[in-house]
mmCIF file of C-alpha atoms in Angstrom:
data_model
loop_
_atom_site.group_PDB
_atom_site.id
_atom_site.type_symbol
_atom_site.label_atom_id
_atom_site.label_comp_id
_atom_site.label_asym_id
_atom_site.label_seq_id
_atom_site.Cartn_x
_atom_site.Cartn_y
_atom_site.Cartn_z
ATOM 1 C CA MET A 914 24.130 -81.668 57.799
ATOM 2 C CA ARG A 915 24.023 -79.308 54.945
ATOM 3 C CA ILE A 916 24.639 -75.608 56.161
ATOM 4 C CA VAL A 917 24.205 -72.532 53.972
ATOM 5 C CA ILE A 918 26.187 -69.348 54.840
ATOM 6 C CA ALA A 919 25.245 -66.018 53.614
ATOM 7 C CA GLY A 920 28.242 -63.884 53.082
ATOM 8 C CA GLY A 921 30.294 -66.928 52.233
ATOM 9 C CA HIS A 922 33.552 -65.048 51.300
ATOM 10 C CA GLY A 923 33.714 -63.047 54.632
ATOM 11 C CA GLN A 924 36.687 -63.508 56.994
ATOM 12 C CA ILE A 925 34.475 -65.292 59.510
ATOM 13 C CA ALA A 926 32.619 -67.221 56.991
ATOM 14 C CA LEU A 927 35.678 -68.653 55.260
ATOM 15 C CA ARG A 928 37.075 -69.814 58.565
ATOM 16 C CA LEU A 929 33.787 -71.341 59.490
ATOM 17 C CA GLU A 930 33.653 -73.183 56.211
ATOM 18 C CA ARG A 931 36.860 -74.805 56.803
ATOM 19 C CA LEU A 932 35.741 -76.017 60.335
ATOM 20 C CA LEU A 933 32.392 -77.139 59.150
ATOM 21 C CA SER A 934 33.715 -78.981 55.978
ATOM 22 C CA ALA A 935 36.445 -80.558 58.159
ATOM 23 C CA GLY A 936 33.785 -81.799 60.529
ATOM 24 C CA GLY A 937 31.955 -83.659 57.830
ATOM 25 C CA HIS A 938 29.288 -81.188 57.064
ATOM 26 C CA GLU A 939 28.233 -80.141 53.433
ATOM 27 C CA VAL A 940 28.569 -76.508 53.210
ATOM 28 C CA THR A 941 27.285 -73.931 50.787
ATOM 29 C CA GLY A 942 28.470 -70.274 50.571
ATOM 30 C CA ILE A 943 26.388 -67.559 48.985
ATOM 31 C CA ILE A 944 28.700 -65.010 47.407
ATOM 32 C CA ARG A 945 28.302 -62.033 45.221
ATOM 33 C CA SER A 946 31.153 -62.586 42.658
ATOM 34 C CA ASP A 947 32.217 -65.630 40.846
ATOM 35 C CA GLY A 948 35.739 -64.467 41.306
ATOM 36 C CA GLN A 949 35.386 -65.472 44.991
ATOM 37 C CA SER A 950 34.390 -69.079 44.054
ATOM 38 C CA ASP A 951 37.885 -70.650 44.288
ATOM 39 C CA ASP A 952 38.466 -69.440 47.828
ATOM 40 C CA LEU A 953 35.282 -71.019 49.021
ATOM 41 C CA ARG A 954 36.250 -74.293 47.184
ATOM 42 C CA ASP A 955 39.652 -74.081 49.018
ATOM 43 C CA ALA A 956 37.672 -73.865 52.136
ATOM 44 C CA GLY A 957 35.679 -76.999 51.344
ATOM 45 C CA ALA A 958 32.418 -75.074 50.609
ATOM 46 C CA GLU A 959 30.263 -75.212 47.445
ATOM 47 C CA PRO A 960 29.918 -71.524 46.077
ATOM 48 C CA VAL A 961 26.618 -70.158 44.879
ATOM 49 C CA VAL A 962 26.689 -66.755 43.134
ATOM 50 C CA LEU A 963 23.615 -64.713 44.279
ATOM 51 C CA ASP A 964 23.406 -61.036 45.245
ATOM 52 C CA LEU A 965 21.183 -60.805 48.407
ATOM 53 C CA GLU A 966 20.564 -57.112 47.745
ATOM 54 C CA SER A 967 18.680 -57.728 44.527
ATOM 55 C CA ALA A 968 17.543 -61.469 44.823
ATOM 56 C CA ALA A 969 14.002 -62.530 45.087
ATOM 57 C CA VAL A 970 13.024 -64.606 48.197
ATOM 58 C CA ASP A 971 12.304 -67.781 46.026
ATOM 59 C CA GLU A 972 15.828 -67.698 44.574
ATOM 60 C CA VAL A 973 17.313 -67.669 48.150
ATOM 61 C CA ALA A 974 14.874 -70.321 49.342
ATOM 62 C CA ASP A 975 15.905 -72.542 46.408
ATOM 63 C CA VAL A 976 19.550 -72.361 47.761
ATOM 64 C CA LEU A 977 18.339 -73.090 51.263
ATOM 65 C CA ARG A 978 15.922 -75.979 50.488
ATOM 66 C CA GLY A 979 17.145 -79.253 52.000
ATOM 67 C CA ALA A 980 19.638 -77.469 54.468
ATOM 68 C CA GLY A 981 19.599 -78.350 58.186
ATOM 69 C CA ALA A 982 20.827 -74.990 59.203
ATOM 70 C CA ALA A 983 21.488 -71.276 57.929
ATOM 71 C CA VAL A 984 24.226 -68.777 58.993
ATOM 72 C CA PHE A 985 23.923 -65.097 58.171
ATOM 73 C CA ALA A 986 27.441 -63.830 58.044
ATOM 74 C CA ALA A 987 27.038 -61.087 55.336
ATOM 75 C CA GLY A 988 27.821 -57.531 55.778
ATOM 76 C CA ALA A 989 28.376 -54.413 53.733
ATOM 77 C CA GLY A 990 31.772 -53.973 55.153
ATOM 78 C CA PRO A 991 33.809 -50.811 55.988
ATOM 79 C CA GLY A 992 33.673 -48.011 53.294
ATOM 80 C CA SER A 993 30.558 -49.308 51.712
ATOM 81 C CA GLY A 994 28.555 -46.173 52.487
ATOM 82 C CA ILE A 995 25.524 -45.543 54.628
ATOM 83 C CA PRO A 996 22.761 -46.808 52.283
ATOM 84 C CA ARG A 997 24.239 -50.286 52.014
ATOM 85 C CA LYS A 998 24.124 -50.720 55.858
ATOM 86 C CA ASP A 999 20.273 -50.912 55.439
ATOM 87 C CA THR A 1000 20.341 -53.016 52.153
ATOM 88 C CA VAL A 1001 22.819 -55.555 53.387
ATOM 89 C CA ASP A 1002 23.105 -55.551 57.179
ATOM 90 C CA ARG A 1003 19.365 -55.175 57.623
ATOM 91 C CA GLY A 1004 17.714 -56.122 54.358
ATOM 92 C CA ALA A 1005 19.767 -59.033 53.229
ATOM 93 C CA ALA A 1006 19.434 -60.611 56.759
ATOM 94 C CA VAL A 1007 15.561 -60.137 56.527
ATOM 95 C CA LEU A 1008 15.474 -61.661 53.118
ATOM 96 C CA PHE A 1009 17.666 -64.659 54.300
ATOM 97 C CA ALA A 1010 15.247 -65.185 57.209
ATOM 98 C CA ASP A 1011 12.259 -64.938 54.951
ATOM 99 C CA ALA A 1012 13.843 -67.629 52.689
ATOM 100 C CA ALA A 1013 14.761 -69.902 55.514
ATOM 101 C CA GLU A 1014 11.293 -70.021 56.600
ATOM 102 C CA ARG A 1015 10.017 -70.596 53.188
ATOM 103 C CA ALA A 1016 12.523 -73.297 52.557
ATOM 104 C CA GLY A 1017 11.638 -74.856 55.964
ATOM 105 C CA VAL A 1018 15.185 -74.503 57.406
ATOM 106 C CA ARG A 1019 14.560 -73.690 61.296
ATOM 107 C CA ARG A 1020 18.135 -73.445 62.689
ATOM 108 C CA PHE A 1021 19.276 -69.936 61.956
ATOM 109 C CA VAL A 1022 22.365 -68.350 63.315
ATOM 110 C CA VAL A 1023 23.006 -64.570 62.796
ATOM 111 C CA VAL A 1024 26.442 -63.029 63.197
ATOM 112 C CA SER A 1025 25.521 -59.570 64.672
ATOM 113 C CA SER A 1026 27.778 -57.061 66.433
ATOM 114 C CA MET A 1027 28.029 -56.014 70.022
ATOM 115 C CA GLY A 1028 26.158 -52.879 70.468
ATOM 116 C CA ALA A 1029 23.668 -53.622 67.822
ATOM 117 C CA ASP A 1030 20.524 -51.750 68.743
ATOM 118 C CA SER A 1031 17.633 -50.512 66.442
ATOM 119 C CA GLY A 1032 17.328 -47.492 68.716
ATOM 120 C CA HIS A 1033 20.982 -46.704 68.683
ATOM 121 C CA GLU A 1034 21.362 -42.795 68.119
ATOM 122 C CA GLY A 1035 23.922 -40.993 66.128
ATOM 123 C CA ASP A 1036 24.436 -40.197 62.294
ATOM 124 C CA GLU A 1037 27.842 -41.611 61.741
ATOM 125 C CA GLN A 1038 28.357 -44.622 59.530
ATOM 126 C CA PHE A 1039 29.025 -46.904 62.508
ATOM 127 C CA ASP A 1040 25.918 -45.581 64.370
ATOM 128 C CA VAL A 1041 23.858 -46.555 61.158
ATOM 129 C CA TYR A 1042 25.494 -49.931 60.974
ATOM 130 C CA LEU A 1043 24.536 -50.649 64.528
ATOM 131 C CA ARG A 1044 20.930 -49.573 64.036
ATOM 132 C CA ALA A 1045 20.762 -51.878 60.924
ATOM 133 C CA LYS A 1046 22.162 -54.834 62.707
ATOM 134 C CA GLY A 1047 19.827 -54.144 65.664
ATOM 135 C CA ALA A 1048 16.793 -54.009 63.314
ATOM 136 C CA ALA A 1049 17.867 -57.229 61.767
ATOM 137 C CA ASP A 1050 18.208 -58.929 65.054
ATOM 138 C CA ASP A 1051 14.945 -57.735 66.115
ATOM 139 C CA ASP A 1052 13.267 -59.080 62.993
ATOM 140 C CA VAL A 1053 14.879 -62.480 63.446
ATOM 141 C CA ARG A 1054 13.941 -62.751 67.023
ATOM 142 C CA ALA A 1055 10.223 -62.149 66.302
ATOM 143 C CA ARG A 1056 9.967 -65.166 64.176
ATOM 144 C CA SER A 1057 8.349 -68.248 65.539
ATOM 145 C CA GLY A 1058 9.347 -70.297 62.467
ATOM 146 C CA LEU A 1059 13.100 -70.124 63.185
ATOM 147 C CA ASP A 1060 15.177 -71.578 65.886
ATOM 148 C CA TRP A 1061 17.514 -68.692 65.923
ATOM 149 C CA THR A 1062 20.656 -67.665 67.876
ATOM 150 C CA ILE A 1063 22.119 -64.184 67.648
ATOM 151 C CA LEU A 1064 25.857 -64.012 68.222
ATOM 152 C CA ARG A 1065 27.285 -60.590 68.946
ATOM 153 C CA PRO A 1066 31.149 -60.615 68.820
ATOM 154 C CA GLY A 1067 33.306 -57.715 70.223
ATOM 155 C CA SER A 1068 35.942 -56.121 68.202
ATOM 156 C CA LEU A 1069 37.285 -58.513 65.739
ATOM 157 C CA THR A 1070 41.130 -59.374 65.235
ATOM 158 C CA ASN A 1071 43.014 -61.555 62.932
ATOM 159 C CA ASP A 1072 45.077 -63.119 65.774
ATOM 160 C CA ALA A 1073 45.428 -66.768 65.980
ATOM 161 C CA GLY A 1074 42.463 -68.136 67.908
ATOM 162 C CA THR A 1075 43.037 -69.415 71.475
ATOM 163 C CA GLY A 1076 39.949 -71.477 71.760
ATOM 164 C CA LEU A 1077 39.261 -69.579 74.890
ATOM 165 C CA VAL A 1078 36.282 -67.252 75.147
ATOM 166 C CA ASP A 1079 33.668 -65.509 77.349
ATOM 167 C CA LEU A 1080 30.254 -66.249 75.988
ATOM 168 C CA GLN A 1081 27.261 -64.780 77.808
ATOM 169 C CA ALA A 1082 24.106 -62.673 77.443
ATOM 170 C CA SER A 1083 26.347 -59.563 78.478
ATOM 171 C CA THR A 1084 30.083 -59.825 78.594
ATOM 172 C CA GLY A 1085 31.211 -56.097 78.347
ATOM 173 C CA ARG A 1086 33.344 -54.977 75.604
ATOM 174 C CA GLY A 1087 36.473 -56.702 74.382
ATOM 175 C CA MET A 1088 38.411 -58.220 71.545
ATOM 176 C CA VAL A 1089 37.844 -61.530 70.002
ATOM 177 C CA ALA A 1090 39.790 -63.435 67.135
ATOM 178 C CA ARG A 1091 37.861 -64.303 64.070
ATOM 179 C CA ASP A 1092 39.142 -67.928 64.588
ATOM 180 C CA ASP A 1093 37.409 -68.160 67.965
ATOM 181 C CA VAL A 1094 34.132 -66.533 66.600
ATOM 182 C CA ALA A 1095 34.071 -69.323 63.828
ATOM 183 C CA ALA A 1096 34.663 -71.941 66.356
ATOM 184 C CA VAL A 1097 31.770 -70.695 68.560
ATOM 185 C CA ILE A 1098 29.476 -70.592 65.565
ATOM 186 C CA ALA A 1099 30.169 -74.084 64.583
ATOM 187 C CA GLU A 1100 29.589 -75.234 68.083
ATOM 188 C CA LEU A 1101 26.312 -73.363 68.291
ATOM 189 C CA LEU A 1102 25.184 -75.098 65.070
ATOM 190 C CA ASP A 1103 25.952 -78.422 66.938
ATOM 191 C CA THR A 1104 23.969 -77.288 70.087
ATOM 192 C CA PRO A 1105 20.317 -76.848 69.262
ATOM 193 C CA ALA A 1106 19.507 -75.903 73.016
ATOM 194 C CA THR A 1107 21.248 -72.448 72.193
ATOM 195 C CA ALA A 1108 18.153 -71.521 70.139
ATOM 196 C CA GLY A 1109 16.355 -68.276 71.381
ATOM 197 C CA LEU A 1110 19.409 -66.771 72.874
ATOM 198 C CA THR A 1111 21.237 -63.430 71.969
ATOM 199 C CA LEU A 1112 24.931 -63.872 73.172
ATOM 200 C CA GLU A 1113 27.968 -61.588 73.383
ATOM 201 C CA LEU A 1114 31.426 -62.940 72.741
ATOM 202 C CA VAL A 1115 34.801 -61.766 73.527
ATOM 203 C CA GLY A 1116 38.091 -63.567 74.268
ATOM 204 C CA GLY A 1117 38.230 -65.140 77.664
ATOM 205 C CA SER A 1118 39.236 -68.118 79.672
ATOM 206 C CA VAL A 1119 36.649 -70.747 78.920
ATOM 207 C CA PRO A 1120 37.055 -73.439 76.214
ATOM 208 C CA VAL A 1121 34.591 -72.890 73.372
ATOM 209 C CA VAL A 1122 32.900 -76.267 73.852
ATOM 210 C CA VAL A 1123 32.393 -75.612 77.483
ATOM 211 C CA ALA A 1124 31.182 -72.161 76.985
ATOM 212 C CA VAL A 1125 28.501 -73.101 74.583
ATOM 213 C CA ARG A 1126 27.462 -75.880 76.816
ATOM 214 C CA ASP A 1127 27.224 -73.599 79.680
ATOM 215 C CA VAL A 1128 24.708 -71.312 77.926
ATOM 216 C CA ALA A 1129 22.732 -73.902 76.360
ATOM 217 C CA GLY A 1130 19.081 -74.138 77.514
ATOM 218 C CA ASN A 1131 19.311 -70.915 79.578
#
């Protein structure tokens, strides 16, 4: 299957690209800078340089056309400033969803955040981030043209993945390794029965394959 990842140079995305390419998938990663291309190639992905803050929906749809699945893993990142929480964490996600529908790509996985809520209160940068992610999630979940899954990881670490997680509609707060987040996304993509679910993810005691199987169809 061909899979297109928005935010292809992110820490989770690079891990996911390695997993998917090792599993025989054809992976395309959308990036903002050509200087990131070699890292994607090293991970087994084809880089496409396209700025999702300024691209037209047809440009993004051209990249997505022919894919079997799309993953939104982009984010403005720490220190990016409050305005870019809206243009990237919300706006780019909505654009990517628009483009997926236009290109006929139904399977759509969003890497969101635990606590994402369009009604979240507060004026600090993280508050704005949670509102933006929540608004993006709300937009995607309202689309009948997408077989979406929203994944909301807890606090991310660079620890080596254990392959053991807690994946449920509600887990409570906790830490999770980026390795394990990538492994869960790869398994979600291979499990169509997880469409229509919003899931929280933290480290736990259940193997990834079992955790995804347990939530599938719920």
